[in-house]
Tab-separated table of C-alpha atoms in Angstrom:
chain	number	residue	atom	x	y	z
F	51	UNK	CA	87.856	100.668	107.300
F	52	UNK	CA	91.692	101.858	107.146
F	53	UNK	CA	93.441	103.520	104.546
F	54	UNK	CA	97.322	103.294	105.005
F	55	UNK	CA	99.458	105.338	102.638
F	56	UNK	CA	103.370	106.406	102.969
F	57	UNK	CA	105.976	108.173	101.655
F	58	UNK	CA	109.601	108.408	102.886
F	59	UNK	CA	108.851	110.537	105.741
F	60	UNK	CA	105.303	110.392	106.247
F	61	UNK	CA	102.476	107.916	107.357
F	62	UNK	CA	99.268	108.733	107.153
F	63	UNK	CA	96.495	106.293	108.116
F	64	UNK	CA	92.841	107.402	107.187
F	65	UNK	CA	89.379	105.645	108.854
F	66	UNK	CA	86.214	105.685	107.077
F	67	UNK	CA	83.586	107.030	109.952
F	68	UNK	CA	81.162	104.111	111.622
F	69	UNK	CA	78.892	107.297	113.789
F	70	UNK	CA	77.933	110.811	112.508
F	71	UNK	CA	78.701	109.989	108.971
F	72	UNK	CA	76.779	113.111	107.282
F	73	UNK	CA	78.963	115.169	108.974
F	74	UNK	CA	82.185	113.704	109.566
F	75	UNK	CA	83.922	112.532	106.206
F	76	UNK	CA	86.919	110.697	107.747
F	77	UNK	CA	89.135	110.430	111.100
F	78	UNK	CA	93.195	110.036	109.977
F	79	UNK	CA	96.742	110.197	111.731
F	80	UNK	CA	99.694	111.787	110.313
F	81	UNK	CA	102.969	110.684	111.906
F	82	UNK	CA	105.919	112.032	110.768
F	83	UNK	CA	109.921	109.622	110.668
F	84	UNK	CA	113.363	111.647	111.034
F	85	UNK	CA	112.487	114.494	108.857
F	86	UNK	CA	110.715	118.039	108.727
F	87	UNK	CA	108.001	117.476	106.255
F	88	UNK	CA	106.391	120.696	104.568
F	89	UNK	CA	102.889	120.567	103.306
F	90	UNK	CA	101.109	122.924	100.897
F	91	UNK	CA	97.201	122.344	101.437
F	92	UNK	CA	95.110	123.913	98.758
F	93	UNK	CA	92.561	125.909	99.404
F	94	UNK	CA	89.644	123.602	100.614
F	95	UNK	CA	86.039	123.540	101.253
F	96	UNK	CA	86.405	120.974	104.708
F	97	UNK	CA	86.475	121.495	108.526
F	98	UNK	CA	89.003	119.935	110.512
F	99	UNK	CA	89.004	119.426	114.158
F	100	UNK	CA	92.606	118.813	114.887
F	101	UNK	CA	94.333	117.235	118.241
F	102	UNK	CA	98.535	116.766	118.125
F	103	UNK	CA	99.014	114.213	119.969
F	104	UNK	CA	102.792	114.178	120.337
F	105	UNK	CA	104.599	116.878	122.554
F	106	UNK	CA	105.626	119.413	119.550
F	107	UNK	CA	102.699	120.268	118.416
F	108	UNK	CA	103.082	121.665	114.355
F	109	UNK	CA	103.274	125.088	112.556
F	110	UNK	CA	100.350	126.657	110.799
F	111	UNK	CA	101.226	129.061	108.464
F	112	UNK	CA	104.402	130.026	110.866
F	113	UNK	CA	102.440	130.025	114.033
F	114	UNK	CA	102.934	126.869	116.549
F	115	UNK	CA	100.024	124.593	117.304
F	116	UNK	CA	100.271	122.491	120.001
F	117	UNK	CA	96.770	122.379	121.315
F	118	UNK	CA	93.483	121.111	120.111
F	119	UNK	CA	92.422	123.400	117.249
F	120	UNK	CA	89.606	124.003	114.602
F	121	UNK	CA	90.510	124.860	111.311
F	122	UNK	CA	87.558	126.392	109.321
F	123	UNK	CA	86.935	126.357	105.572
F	124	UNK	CA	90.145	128.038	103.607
F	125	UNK	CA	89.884	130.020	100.538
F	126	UNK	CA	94.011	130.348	100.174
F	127	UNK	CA	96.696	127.808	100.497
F	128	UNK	CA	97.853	126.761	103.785
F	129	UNK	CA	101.288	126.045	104.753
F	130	UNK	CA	101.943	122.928	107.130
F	131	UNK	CA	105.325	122.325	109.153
F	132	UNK	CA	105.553	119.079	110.961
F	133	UNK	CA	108.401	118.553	112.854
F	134	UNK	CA	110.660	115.330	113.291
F	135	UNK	CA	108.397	112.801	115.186
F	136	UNK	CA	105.515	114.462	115.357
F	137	UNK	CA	101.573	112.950	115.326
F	138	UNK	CA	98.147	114.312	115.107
F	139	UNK	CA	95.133	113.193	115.139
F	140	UNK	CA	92.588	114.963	112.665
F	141	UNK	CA	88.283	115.040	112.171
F	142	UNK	CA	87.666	115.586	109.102
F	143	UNK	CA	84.203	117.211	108.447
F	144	UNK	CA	82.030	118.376	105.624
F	145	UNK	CA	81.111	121.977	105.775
F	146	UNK	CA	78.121	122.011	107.362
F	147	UNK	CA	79.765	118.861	109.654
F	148	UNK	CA	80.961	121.063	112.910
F	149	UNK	CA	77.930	123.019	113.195
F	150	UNK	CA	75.594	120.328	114.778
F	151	UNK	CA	78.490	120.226	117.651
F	152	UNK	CA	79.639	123.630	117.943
F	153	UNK	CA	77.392	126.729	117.237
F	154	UNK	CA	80.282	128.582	116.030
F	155	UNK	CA	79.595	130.679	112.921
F	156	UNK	CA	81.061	129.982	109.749
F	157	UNK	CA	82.338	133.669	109.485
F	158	UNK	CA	84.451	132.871	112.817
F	159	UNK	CA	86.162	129.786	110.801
F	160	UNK	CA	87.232	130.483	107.080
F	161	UNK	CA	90.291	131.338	106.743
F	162	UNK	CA	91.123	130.522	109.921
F	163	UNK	CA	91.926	128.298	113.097
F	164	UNK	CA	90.750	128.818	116.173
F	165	UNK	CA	91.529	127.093	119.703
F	166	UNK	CA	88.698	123.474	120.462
F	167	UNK	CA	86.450	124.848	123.288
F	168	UNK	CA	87.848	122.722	126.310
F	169	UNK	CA	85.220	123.614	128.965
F	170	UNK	CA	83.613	120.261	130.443
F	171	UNK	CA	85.545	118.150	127.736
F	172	UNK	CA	89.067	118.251	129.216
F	173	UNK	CA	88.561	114.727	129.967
F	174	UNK	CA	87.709	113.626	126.668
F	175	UNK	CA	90.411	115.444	124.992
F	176	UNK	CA	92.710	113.915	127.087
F	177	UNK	CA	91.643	110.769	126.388
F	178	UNK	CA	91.630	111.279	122.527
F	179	UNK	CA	95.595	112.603	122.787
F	180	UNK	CA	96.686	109.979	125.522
F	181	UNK	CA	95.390	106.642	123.402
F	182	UNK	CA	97.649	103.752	123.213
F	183	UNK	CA	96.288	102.787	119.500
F	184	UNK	CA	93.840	104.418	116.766
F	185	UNK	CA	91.344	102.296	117.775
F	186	UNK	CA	91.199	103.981	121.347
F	187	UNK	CA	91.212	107.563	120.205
F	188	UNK	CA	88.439	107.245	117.481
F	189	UNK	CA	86.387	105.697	120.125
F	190	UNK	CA	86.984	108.901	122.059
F	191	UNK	CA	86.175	110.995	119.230
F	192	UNK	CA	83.272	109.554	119.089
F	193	UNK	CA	82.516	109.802	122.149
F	194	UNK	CA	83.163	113.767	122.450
F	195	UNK	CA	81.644	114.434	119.253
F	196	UNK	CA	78.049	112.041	121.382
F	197	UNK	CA	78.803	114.531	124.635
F	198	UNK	CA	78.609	117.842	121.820
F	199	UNK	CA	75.882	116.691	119.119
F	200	UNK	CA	72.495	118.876	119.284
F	201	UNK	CA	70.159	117.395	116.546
F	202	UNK	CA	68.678	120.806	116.206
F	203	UNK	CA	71.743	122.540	114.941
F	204	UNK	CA	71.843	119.755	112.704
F	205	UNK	CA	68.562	119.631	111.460
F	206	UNK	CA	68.805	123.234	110.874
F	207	UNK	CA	71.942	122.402	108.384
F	208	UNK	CA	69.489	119.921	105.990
F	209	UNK	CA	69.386	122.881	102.795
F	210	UNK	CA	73.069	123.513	102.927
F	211	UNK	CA	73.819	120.188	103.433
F	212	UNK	CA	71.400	118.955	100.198
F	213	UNK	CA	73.001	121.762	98.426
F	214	UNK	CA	76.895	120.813	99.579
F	215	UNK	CA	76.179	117.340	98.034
F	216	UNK	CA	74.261	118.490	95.133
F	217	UNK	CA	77.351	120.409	94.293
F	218	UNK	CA	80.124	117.839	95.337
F	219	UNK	CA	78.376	115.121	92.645
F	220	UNK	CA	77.960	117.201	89.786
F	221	UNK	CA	80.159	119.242	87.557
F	222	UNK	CA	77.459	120.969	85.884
F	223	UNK	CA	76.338	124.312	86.808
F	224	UNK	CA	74.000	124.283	89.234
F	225	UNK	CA	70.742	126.861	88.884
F	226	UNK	CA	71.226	128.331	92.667
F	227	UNK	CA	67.391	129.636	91.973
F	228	UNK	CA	66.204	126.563	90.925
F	229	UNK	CA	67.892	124.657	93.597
F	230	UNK	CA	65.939	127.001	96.216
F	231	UNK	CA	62.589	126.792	94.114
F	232	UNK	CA	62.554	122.734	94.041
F	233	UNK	CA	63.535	122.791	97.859
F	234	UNK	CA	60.651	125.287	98.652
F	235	UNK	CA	63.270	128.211	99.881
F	236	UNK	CA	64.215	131.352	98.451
F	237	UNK	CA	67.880	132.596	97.735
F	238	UNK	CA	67.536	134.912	100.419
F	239	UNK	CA	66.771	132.564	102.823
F	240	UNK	CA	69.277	130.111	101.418
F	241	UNK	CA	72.345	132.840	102.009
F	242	UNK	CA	71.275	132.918	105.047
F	243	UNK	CA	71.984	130.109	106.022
F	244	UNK	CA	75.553	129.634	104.316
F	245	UNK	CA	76.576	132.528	105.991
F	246	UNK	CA	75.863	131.502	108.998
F	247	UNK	CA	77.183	127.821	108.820
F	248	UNK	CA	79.701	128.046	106.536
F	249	UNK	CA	80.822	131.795	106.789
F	250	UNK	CA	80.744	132.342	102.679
F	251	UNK	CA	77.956	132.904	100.182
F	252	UNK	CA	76.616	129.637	98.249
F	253	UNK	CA	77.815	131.200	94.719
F	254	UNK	CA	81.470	130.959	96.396
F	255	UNK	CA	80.880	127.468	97.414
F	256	UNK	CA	80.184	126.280	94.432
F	257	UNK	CA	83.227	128.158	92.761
F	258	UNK	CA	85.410	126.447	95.659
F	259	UNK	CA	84.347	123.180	94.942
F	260	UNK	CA	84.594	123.121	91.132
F	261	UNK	CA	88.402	124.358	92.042
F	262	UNK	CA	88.975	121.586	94.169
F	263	UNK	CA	87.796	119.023	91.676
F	264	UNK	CA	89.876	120.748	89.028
F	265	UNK	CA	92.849	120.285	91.725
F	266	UNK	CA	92.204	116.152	92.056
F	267	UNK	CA	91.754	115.428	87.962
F	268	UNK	CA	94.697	117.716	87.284
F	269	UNK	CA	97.137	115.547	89.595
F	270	UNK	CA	95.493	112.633	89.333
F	271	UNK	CA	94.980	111.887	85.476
F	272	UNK	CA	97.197	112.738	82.394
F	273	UNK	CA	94.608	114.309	81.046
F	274	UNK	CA	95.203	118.025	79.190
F	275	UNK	CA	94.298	121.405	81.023
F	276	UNK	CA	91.964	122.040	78.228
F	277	UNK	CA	90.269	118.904	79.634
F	278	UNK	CA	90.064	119.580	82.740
F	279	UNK	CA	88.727	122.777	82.837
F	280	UNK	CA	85.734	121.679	80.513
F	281	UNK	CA	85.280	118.274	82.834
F	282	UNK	CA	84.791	120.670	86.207
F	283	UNK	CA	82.569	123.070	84.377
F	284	UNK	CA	84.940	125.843	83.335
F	285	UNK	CA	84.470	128.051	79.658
F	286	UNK	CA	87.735	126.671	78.397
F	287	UNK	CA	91.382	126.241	79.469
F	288	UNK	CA	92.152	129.923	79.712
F	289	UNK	CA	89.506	130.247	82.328
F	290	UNK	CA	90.629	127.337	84.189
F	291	UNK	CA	93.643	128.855	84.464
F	292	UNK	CA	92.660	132.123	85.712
F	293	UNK	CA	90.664	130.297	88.397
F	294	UNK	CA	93.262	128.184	89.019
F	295	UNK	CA	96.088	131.456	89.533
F	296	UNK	CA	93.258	132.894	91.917
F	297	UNK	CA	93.106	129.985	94.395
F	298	UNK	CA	97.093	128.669	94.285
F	299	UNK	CA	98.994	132.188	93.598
F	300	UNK	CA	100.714	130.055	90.555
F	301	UNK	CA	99.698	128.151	87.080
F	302	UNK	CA	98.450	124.410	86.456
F	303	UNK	CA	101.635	123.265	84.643
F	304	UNK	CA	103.813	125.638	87.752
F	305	UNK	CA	101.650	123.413	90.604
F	306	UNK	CA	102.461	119.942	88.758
F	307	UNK	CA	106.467	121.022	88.051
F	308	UNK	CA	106.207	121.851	92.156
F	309	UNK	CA	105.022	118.508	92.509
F	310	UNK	CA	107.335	116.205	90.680
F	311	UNK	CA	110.187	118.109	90.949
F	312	UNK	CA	109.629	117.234	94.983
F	313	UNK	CA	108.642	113.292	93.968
F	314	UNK	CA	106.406	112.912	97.090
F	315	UNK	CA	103.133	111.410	97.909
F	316	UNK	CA	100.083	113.068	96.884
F	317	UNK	CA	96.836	112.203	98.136
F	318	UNK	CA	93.177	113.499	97.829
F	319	UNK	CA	91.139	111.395	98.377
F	320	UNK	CA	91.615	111.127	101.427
F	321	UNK	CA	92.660	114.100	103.946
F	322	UNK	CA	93.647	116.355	100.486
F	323	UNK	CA	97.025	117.171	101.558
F	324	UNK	CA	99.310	117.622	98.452
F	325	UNK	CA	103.472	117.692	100.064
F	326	UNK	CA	106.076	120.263	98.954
């Protein structure tokens, strides 16, 4: 299924998965008109595998990308340059997604990006950046993602997978102990395991994700900050705020005056990319 949205210099076209779908949460395309287009990402609790597919490549925080990259989970904003004319192709993956292809540790991926391993794929990739439609690259994703899966890493991701959607459905504080007790773990065992996969503790998980819904309510409803914050679990507005100045550098009511003073497309439900 396709999701199509645009702004003046931006298209972005977003495709529910058909294969892998615990893992992988969506495959989009961001092509870009006449214009440099900025984009401030949040900090975010996804894994992207990301291929450009035209010539130019993008910037990353000042640094040029113009091979296929993997950008782990971030825990501070991330600053996008595409130029004029430019398309990419990204995977977007839950946090425990990339493990069952790539047994690269979690600690090697947040807060960073770090070249795709091309070795024995170079066909594949090529394929995926030389498509003549969508259609014809996600069927290469797919099938590089078939060539890399090892059910063994991903069986091994079932607790922090439970826990990741535990935590993504709920905005109630979740009992980390009693989440380990019911799932016949301990919380030792359970850190484990988020270090490993996702490279931060299950505590700071949890904190990450009850920013990120604060981040979606607060752009996408009228409702009050005091509202917010008590809807995604936080003490009251002043905390929400603090939390909030943690993650972004800057207030609520500085993040929303960003946003409309610039008028452009915001989206987060799909790829979460919010444009500055």
């Amino acid at each position: 299924m396709q999701n199509t949205k645009n702004s003046d210099n931006l298209i972005l076209r977003e495709y529910v998965p058909d294969q892998f779908k615990d893992c992988v949460e969506s495959v989009w395309f961001i092509e870009t008109l006449e214009q440099t287009h900025d984009i401030l990402i949040p900090p975010d609790q996804f894994v992207y595998i990301i291929f450009p597919i035209s010539d130019k490549g993008f910037f990353h925080n000042g640094k040029l990308i113009n091979q296929p990259r993997i950008d782990g989970i971030t825990l501070k904003n991330v600053l996008i340059r595409f130029l004029p004319h430019t398309k990419i192709l990204g995977i977007r993956m839950y946090a425990s997604g990339l493990y069952p292809f790539l047994p690269i540790t979690g600690r090697t991926l947040t807060d960073c990006n770090i070249p795709f391993p091309m070795p024995n794929n170079h066909e594949l990739l090529q394929n995926i950046q030389k498509a003549g439609s969508d259609d014809e690259a996600i069927k290469s994703v797919y099938k590089l993602l078939a060539t890399l899966h090892d059910k063994k890493r991903e069986d091994s991701t079932k607790l922090v997978k439970t826990l990741y959607f535990h935590l993504a459905e709920t905005n109630e504080a979740t009992n980390i102990q009693q989440f380990c007790h019911q799932h016949n773990t301990n919380y030792t065992a359970l850190s484990r395991q988020f270090s490993k996969i996702l490279g931060i503790s299950a505590k700071k998980f949890e904190r990450l994700i009850k920013f990120r819904k604060a981040v979606k309510q607060l752009v996408d409803s009228p409702d009050s900050l005091l509202q917010v914050g008590i809807d995604c679990g936080y003490f009251d507005q002043a905390h929400f705020i603090k939390e909030f100045r943690y993650y972004m550098n800057m207030s609520p009511s500085e993040y929303l005056e960003l946003l409309s003073e610039r008028n452009e497309h915001v989206n987060y439900k799909g790829i979460k990319l919010s444009i500055i």
